[in-house]
DNA sequence: ATCCCGTGTGGGAACGATGTCACACGCCCT
DNA sequence: AGGGCGTGTGACATCGTTCCCACACGGGAT
């Protein structure tokens, strides 16, 4: 005696196109034509098929369809950290645009880890997604996906500009504007808190900072440039060190919302008054910046639009795989709030 | 002369298991066994196959595999609004847990719209996902998905308790704790800002509020209970109306982070001092609450854990489809900050 | 010498949908 | 009457993978 295994004991099988065909008294081919609208189907037959499909609750199997057609209607979205409102908002924009264009979105949070990133990339290849939007940590993903013939759009930062599409914001201009704003107020000792300078975002923002200082005839002080990691605790600690030490800066430019939060907390803990004692301006406007007191001036990027634009670009790329690659730059604007003022008189 | 159409002109085809088989000089069956580890494969053959696969950059086609096996390794996650940090965090938790368990996550933002929700549900059925985690807007999704034999876990709120699994927080207890906290401080006029009371979250929190009032022998004043929509602007407007009017409450309990933001802004605009003039406590701790001044007391839920737990529950359900459904309740705790104090002396 | 069994391997039929191809039918035109 | 055409339908191969089954080979027991 052998154990008999039934495919799915008890539970009734999902209806397939064959069930619909039998219910409507036609062949599978006819059902396919009637439902997809490609090819002939007499109107009464079409009607019968539609009714049968609805009655059975038939939903075409995307797997089977994709397997046959060799192209899927889903896109992958890889972001660094959903807990950061920046990425969450970006994902939200991507989601809306994907839905609007009839794509299903497969999302993975790569947690800033290279391993998770390549794991996710492999999963997307396995899924045969039509394309991928990624906030890359290295050039590896783009290279890997491109090698598999999958269109990629890099968003926020770029590692493979030239060979893949990109959607970014005016990082250099934004940073320059923010820093210039401080310079114009009379600040000469302006600190910069920056993340990885080997990312295009970090590099560009750093350059913008330098440009603004140069334009104001201010010498760069290496001590005032802090390259911090990607978490609040670290930047808070580094800010505490700097602000407690001698020769404290009169203003800080924090190059992203996480760094800004760390600096903000450090300022609060030291009992410094903003903007009387110190001015603060951030890159990347986060919700809290308009709620705290005083409110924080920030270079605002249209994050939602960033995600939406990336998916739009991706879908264009999917339609035209051989067109030249394009980098789209979205404008940013400085929102001047209460955290910036002339430096304290000495 | 007819137009000849080549399958994919120019671009080289993705390697299939057949290519690997030829490269390794074995049959497809053997490759399958060697790669999946199911069934016999001599170690030297296995080696050869693995090398060939790596050289070709072979990645198994999930579509084909799923089609054959009739069970996929991806789960759907449906959230209301990724721009709300609550849902973003929940999604982040779900993402990590999914990854850990070897599932790919298909995420859709349902934008609080019933249409988007059912559209997304249908897409998930078409994708043959192994299960779905949803923050439901009605019982429709759960019903629909269950009818297609897809396991569902409702998270945050429940519409189909009893028939589907749920993962929620102690809403009633949390709301009672928050309100009692105000009562104990001496408040008698405590306003409640609440979202839809036909959602379990809203209903439970409302009940918790009532219980705390009853325990303090305080009569409920309908004028102090505001059922507001799901956006900051609306709750701000309603709060302005209430706080400007006569008989202003001495404390407000805002039942979610969005409502709390509206109330917070209204309080600021009216120039009221917290907590001297008015106390505020919120359900759902958002990042800004610990950054503003004064900081806002809040009932904190482990949102990340909520998402992670939901996916864990889902994966257990997938393994044991016929077990009784379970509702998991996560504990919450009141984080007492600076926004609560005894009412002003009259 | 024959049988049997354990270890490996390959053939081939699925899975569900699509689309090409062949063909059936009725009509009009020659 | 027969050819041609337009309309509509069904049979069948196919996509890439899995896995059941058949079978080959060699060694040990009878």
XYZ file of C-alpha atoms (C1' of nucleotides) in Angstrom, chain A residues 17 58 65 68, chain C residues 16-19:
8
model
C -9.406 28.860 -18.487
C -12.070 33.280 -12.876
C 0.517 34.198 -19.016
C 3.949 32.151 -22.358
C -2.316 27.452 -17.359
C -2.395 30.614 -20.907
C -1.491 32.199 -25.697
C -1.409 32.401 -30.536
